[in-house]
Amino acid sequence: MLLLKKFNVLRSFKFIKNKIIRIKDFPEAISIGLAWGASVSVTPLLGLHIIICFLGTHIMKGNLLAAAAGTVLGNPWTFPFFFYLGFKIGCFFYEPDIDIFEFRISFFTENFEELFIPTLIGSIPIAILIWFITYRVCKFFLIRNKKWREQK
């Protein structure tokens, strides 16, 4: 059963990859959109991901469809890792007044500011790093794919 789920995940990633390759736009514009989508999805601004992503992509004249596809990086399986890493990085800049962590919803609601602010601060360098990595990698593969199609 686990093997079957693995293939479904791989199949959906292949589907997204094929959709991105078929976008009729410059590789730079597609890469900008994907980079904005991926980078914004590591921030704790859950309700604002798509808005910030579209604004950044629009300002840099990127592709909005690719931006929406880039937000796939942030999902319920990856959020805990990104938020934990962001919190640990943010603690260097903003020291929270929390001694003992508890895994309860009431703890998170009572200490929202003490958890959110370091996570937000720490997610900024992660988002910048992911933006540049995603942009460079996607641009390389899109240009390579474009050359391959022209030779074909």
PDB file of C-alpha atoms in Angstrom:
ATOM      1  CA  MET A   1       0.000   0.000   0.000  1.00  0.00           C
ATOM      2  CA  LEU A   2       2.864   2.376   0.842  1.00  0.00           C
ATOM      3  CA  LEU A   3       4.450   1.609  -2.508  1.00  0.00           C
ATOM      4  CA  LEU A   4       1.192   2.530  -4.238  1.00  0.00           C
ATOM      5  CA  LYS A   5       1.049   5.882  -2.435  1.00  0.00           C
ATOM      6  CA  LYS A   6       4.672   6.546  -3.374  1.00  0.00           C
ATOM      7  CA  PHE A   7       3.835   6.129  -7.045  1.00  0.00           C
ATOM      8  CA  ASN A   8       0.840   8.459  -6.722  1.00  0.00           C
ATOM      9  CA  VAL A   9       3.098  11.151  -5.258  1.00  0.00           C
ATOM     10  CA  LEU A  10       5.663  10.637  -7.992  1.00  0.00           C
ATOM     11  CA  ARG A  11       2.918  10.700 -10.591  1.00  0.00           C
ATOM     12  CA  SER A  12       1.567  14.009  -9.319  1.00  0.00           C
ATOM     13  CA  PHE A  13       5.078  15.524  -9.339  1.00  0.00           C
ATOM     14  CA  LYS A  14       5.559  14.372 -12.940  1.00  0.00           C
ATOM     15  CA  PHE A  15       2.194  15.895 -13.821  1.00  0.00           C
ATOM     16  CA  ILE A  16       3.189  19.253 -12.314  1.00  0.00           C
ATOM     17  CA  LYS A  17       6.587  19.097 -14.045  1.00  0.00           C
ATOM     18  CA  ASN A  18       4.945  18.465 -17.427  1.00  0.00           C
ATOM     19  CA  LYS A  19       2.483  21.304 -16.880  1.00  0.00           C
ATOM     20  CA  ILE A  20       5.329  23.684 -16.048  1.00  0.00           C
ATOM     21  CA  ILE A  21       7.351  22.641 -19.099  1.00  0.00           C
ATOM     22  CA  ARG A  22       4.347  23.300 -21.362  1.00  0.00           C
ATOM     23  CA  ILE A  23       3.834  26.879 -20.152  1.00  0.00           C
ATOM     24  CA  LYS A  24       4.339  29.184 -23.127  1.00  0.00           C
ATOM     25  CA  ASP A  25       6.623  31.814 -21.625  1.00  0.00           C
ATOM     26  CA  PHE A  26      10.299  32.642 -21.279  1.00  0.00           C
ATOM     27  CA  PRO A  27      12.315  30.346 -19.000  1.00  0.00           C
ATOM     28  CA  GLU A  28      13.240  33.368 -16.866  1.00  0.00           C
ATOM     29  CA  ALA A  29       9.592  34.285 -16.273  1.00  0.00           C
ATOM     30  CA  ILE A  30       8.649  30.712 -15.375  1.00  0.00           C
ATOM     31  CA  SER A  31      11.655  30.449 -13.048  1.00  0.00           C
ATOM     32  CA  ILE A  32      10.737  33.704 -11.317  1.00  0.00           C
ATOM     33  CA  GLY A  33       7.213  32.440 -10.715  1.00  0.00           C
ATOM     34  CA  LEU A  34       8.373  29.077  -9.385  1.00  0.00           C
ATOM     35  CA  ALA A  35      10.954  30.745  -7.158  1.00  0.00           C
ATOM     36  CA  TRP A  36       8.384  33.104  -5.639  1.00  0.00           C
ATOM     37  CA  GLY A  37       5.957  30.273  -5.041  1.00  0.00           C
ATOM     38  CA  ALA A  38       8.548  28.059  -3.391  1.00  0.00           C
ATOM     39  CA  SER A  39      10.108  30.782  -1.271  1.00  0.00           C
ATOM     40  CA  VAL A  40       6.869  32.212   0.052  1.00  0.00           C
ATOM     41  CA  SER A  41       5.595  28.763   0.967  1.00  0.00           C
ATOM     42  CA  VAL A  42       8.266  28.370   3.684  1.00  0.00           C
ATOM     43  CA  THR A  43       6.999  31.378   5.663  1.00  0.00           C
ATOM     44  CA  PRO A  44       4.441  31.056   8.456  1.00  0.00           C
ATOM     45  CA  LEU A  45       2.064  33.475   6.686  1.00  0.00           C
ATOM     46  CA  LEU A  46      -0.301  30.655   5.757  1.00  0.00           C
ATOM     47  CA  GLY A  47      -3.277  32.693   4.607  1.00  0.00           C
ATOM     48  CA  LEU A  48      -1.150  35.070   2.579  1.00  0.00           C
ATOM     49  CA  HIS A  49       1.098  32.713   0.589  1.00  0.00           C
ATOM     50  CA  ILE A  50      -0.681  33.000  -2.737  1.00  0.00           C
ATOM     51  CA  ILE A  51      -1.211  36.779  -2.432  1.00  0.00           C
ATOM     52  CA  ILE A  52       2.439  37.514  -1.607  1.00  0.00           C
ATOM     53  CA  CYS A  53       3.537  35.049  -4.255  1.00  0.00           C
ATOM     54  CA  PHE A  54       1.426  36.700  -6.949  1.00  0.00           C
ATOM     55  CA  LEU A  55       2.505  40.207  -5.928  1.00  0.00           C
ATOM     56  CA  GLY A  56       6.220  39.344  -6.035  1.00  0.00           C
ATOM     57  CA  THR A  57       5.825  37.487  -9.305  1.00  0.00           C
ATOM     58  CA  HIS A  58       3.846  40.339 -10.877  1.00  0.00           C
ATOM     59  CA  ILE A  59       6.394  42.959  -9.781  1.00  0.00           C
ATOM     60  CA  MET A  60       9.259  40.922 -11.282  1.00  0.00           C
ATOM     61  CA  LYS A  61       7.219  40.135 -14.414  1.00  0.00           C
ATOM     62  CA  GLY A  62       7.174  36.404 -13.810  1.00  0.00           C
ATOM     63  CA  ASN A  63       4.605  33.793 -14.740  1.00  0.00           C
ATOM     64  CA  LEU A  64       1.630  33.606 -12.362  1.00  0.00           C
ATOM     65  CA  LEU A  65       0.737  30.005 -13.239  1.00  0.00           C
ATOM     66  CA  ALA A  66       4.254  28.911 -12.385  1.00  0.00           C
ATOM     67  CA  ALA A  67       4.014  30.874  -9.139  1.00  0.00           C
ATOM     68  CA  ALA A  68       0.895  28.979  -8.142  1.00  0.00           C
ATOM     69  CA  ALA A  69       2.641  25.699  -8.967  1.00  0.00           C
ATOM     70  CA  GLY A  70       5.654  26.732  -6.886  1.00  0.00           C
ATOM     71  CA  THR A  71       3.583  26.948  -3.733  1.00  0.00           C
ATOM     72  CA  VAL A  72       3.330  23.141  -3.778  1.00  0.00           C
ATOM     73  CA  LEU A  73       6.581  23.124  -1.794  1.00  0.00           C
ATOM     74  CA  GLY A  74       4.639  24.250   1.251  1.00  0.00           C
ATOM     75  CA  ASN A  75       2.285  21.486   2.309  1.00  0.00           C
ATOM     76  CA  PRO A  76       1.250  19.780   5.557  1.00  0.00           C
ATOM     77  CA  TRP A  77       4.247  17.431   5.358  1.00  0.00           C
ATOM     78  CA  THR A  78       6.862  20.149   4.903  1.00  0.00           C
ATOM     79  CA  PHE A  79       5.428  22.944   7.092  1.00  0.00           C
ATOM     80  CA  PRO A  80       6.599  21.453  10.417  1.00  0.00           C
ATOM     81  CA  PHE A  81      10.193  21.190   9.172  1.00  0.00           C
ATOM     82  CA  PHE A  82      10.264  24.710   7.729  1.00  0.00           C
ATOM     83  CA  PHE A  83       8.598  26.221  10.788  1.00  0.00           C
ATOM     84  CA  TYR A  84      10.936  24.444  13.199  1.00  0.00           C
ATOM     85  CA  LEU A  85      14.005  25.506  11.234  1.00  0.00           C
ATOM     86  CA  GLY A  86      12.647  29.059  10.960  1.00  0.00           C
ATOM     87  CA  PHE A  87      11.981  29.157  14.697  1.00  0.00           C
ATOM     88  CA  LYS A  88      15.505  27.975  15.528  1.00  0.00           C
ATOM     89  CA  ILE A  89      17.073  30.549  13.192  1.00  0.00           C
ATOM     90  CA  GLY A  90      14.753  33.269  14.483  1.00  0.00           C
ATOM     91  CA  CYS A  91      15.757  32.568  18.090  1.00  0.00           C
ATOM     92  CA  PHE A  92      19.194  34.026  17.287  1.00  0.00           C
ATOM     93  CA  PHE A  93      17.560  37.392  16.578  1.00  0.00           C
ATOM     94  CA  TYR A  94      14.497  37.341  18.850  1.00  0.00           C
ATOM     95  CA  GLU A  95      14.645  35.447  22.131  1.00  0.00           C
ATOM     96  CA  PRO A  96      11.203  34.096  23.119  1.00  0.00           C
ATOM     97  CA  ASP A  97      10.150  34.099  26.799  1.00  0.00           C
ATOM     98  CA  ILE A  98       9.164  30.436  26.812  1.00  0.00           C
ATOM     99  CA  ASP A  99      10.813  27.962  29.169  1.00  0.00           C
ATOM    100  CA  ILE A 100       8.847  24.773  28.559  1.00  0.00           C
ATOM    101  CA  PHE A 101       7.226  23.776  25.282  1.00  0.00           C
ATOM    102  CA  GLU A 102       3.990  21.840  25.331  1.00  0.00           C
ATOM    103  CA  PHE A 103       2.283  20.236  22.389  1.00  0.00           C
ATOM    104  CA  ARG A 104      -1.239  21.529  22.996  1.00  0.00           C
ATOM    105  CA  ILE A 105      -3.377  23.910  21.004  1.00  0.00           C
ATOM    106  CA  SER A 106      -3.961  26.096  24.052  1.00  0.00           C
ATOM    107  CA  PHE A 107      -0.184  26.473  24.451  1.00  0.00           C
ATOM    108  CA  PHE A 108       0.158  27.671  20.860  1.00  0.00           C
ATOM    109  CA  THR A 109      -2.721  30.141  21.168  1.00  0.00           C
ATOM    110  CA  GLU A 110      -1.491  31.534  24.505  1.00  0.00           C
ATOM    111  CA  ASN A 111       2.085  31.957  23.243  1.00  0.00           C
ATOM    112  CA  PHE A 112       1.305  32.945  19.667  1.00  0.00           C
ATOM    113  CA  GLU A 113       3.557  36.010  19.536  1.00  0.00           C
ATOM    114  CA  GLU A 114       6.447  34.245  21.243  1.00  0.00           C
ATOM    115  CA  LEU A 115       6.305  31.475  18.632  1.00  0.00           C
ATOM    116  CA  PHE A 116       5.252  33.395  15.522  1.00  0.00           C
ATOM    117  CA  ILE A 117       7.720  36.299  15.564  1.00  0.00           C
ATOM    118  CA  PRO A 118      10.908  34.176  15.739  1.00  0.00           C
ATOM    119  CA  THR A 119       9.492  31.814  13.119  1.00  0.00           C
ATOM    120  CA  LEU A 120       8.707  34.714  10.790  1.00  0.00           C
ATOM    121  CA  ILE A 121      12.129  36.301  11.281  1.00  0.00           C
ATOM    122  CA  GLY A 122      13.898  32.975  10.790  1.00  0.00           C
ATOM    123  CA  SER A 123      11.915  32.098   7.684  1.00  0.00           C
ATOM    124  CA  ILE A 124      13.160  35.162   5.792  1.00  0.00           C
ATOM    125  CA  PRO A 125      16.740  33.895   5.196  1.00  0.00           C
ATOM    126  CA  ILE A 126      15.358  30.441   4.343  1.00  0.00           C
ATOM    127  CA  ALA A 127      12.948  31.998   1.825  1.00  0.00           C
ATOM    128  CA  ILE A 128      15.718  34.056   0.217  1.00  0.00           C
ATOM    129  CA  LEU A 129      17.950  30.993  -0.096  1.00  0.00           C
ATOM    130  CA  ILE A 130      15.127  28.895  -1.562  1.00  0.00           C
ATOM    131  CA  TRP A 131      14.267  31.690  -4.008  1.00  0.00           C
ATOM    132  CA  PHE A 132      17.777  31.753  -5.481  1.00  0.00           C
ATOM    133  CA  ILE A 133      18.178  27.973  -5.543  1.00  0.00           C
ATOM    134  CA  THR A 134      14.780  27.443  -7.180  1.00  0.00           C
ATOM    135  CA  TYR A 135      15.366  30.198  -9.725  1.00  0.00           C
ATOM    136  CA  ARG A 136      18.783  28.913 -10.812  1.00  0.00           C
ATOM    137  CA  VAL A 137      17.811  25.225 -10.945  1.00  0.00           C
ATOM    138  CA  CYS A 138      14.514  25.800 -12.760  1.00  0.00           C
ATOM    139  CA  LYS A 139      16.054  28.211 -15.256  1.00  0.00           C
ATOM    140  CA  PHE A 140      18.820  25.704 -16.026  1.00  0.00           C
ATOM    141  CA  PHE A 141      16.374  22.841 -16.614  1.00  0.00           C
ATOM    142  CA  LEU A 142      13.899  24.949 -18.596  1.00  0.00           C
ATOM    143  CA  ILE A 143      16.629  26.267 -20.913  1.00  0.00           C
ATOM    144  CA  ARG A 144      17.986  22.750 -21.344  1.00  0.00           C
ATOM    145  CA  ASN A 145      14.507  21.444 -22.135  1.00  0.00           C
ATOM    146  CA  LYS A 146      13.934  24.264 -24.620  1.00  0.00           C
ATOM    147  CA  LYS A 147      17.193  23.457 -26.439  1.00  0.00           C
ATOM    148  CA  TRP A 148      16.309  19.772 -26.472  1.00  0.00           C
ATOM    149  CA  ARG A 149      12.905  20.530 -28.038  1.00  0.00           C
ATOM    150  CA  GLU A 150      14.496  22.767 -30.681  1.00  0.00           C
ATOM    151  CA  GLN A 151      16.955  20.008 -31.636  1.00  0.00           C
ATOM    152  CA  LYS A 152      14.147  17.492 -31.811  1.00  0.00           C
TER     153      LYS A 152
END
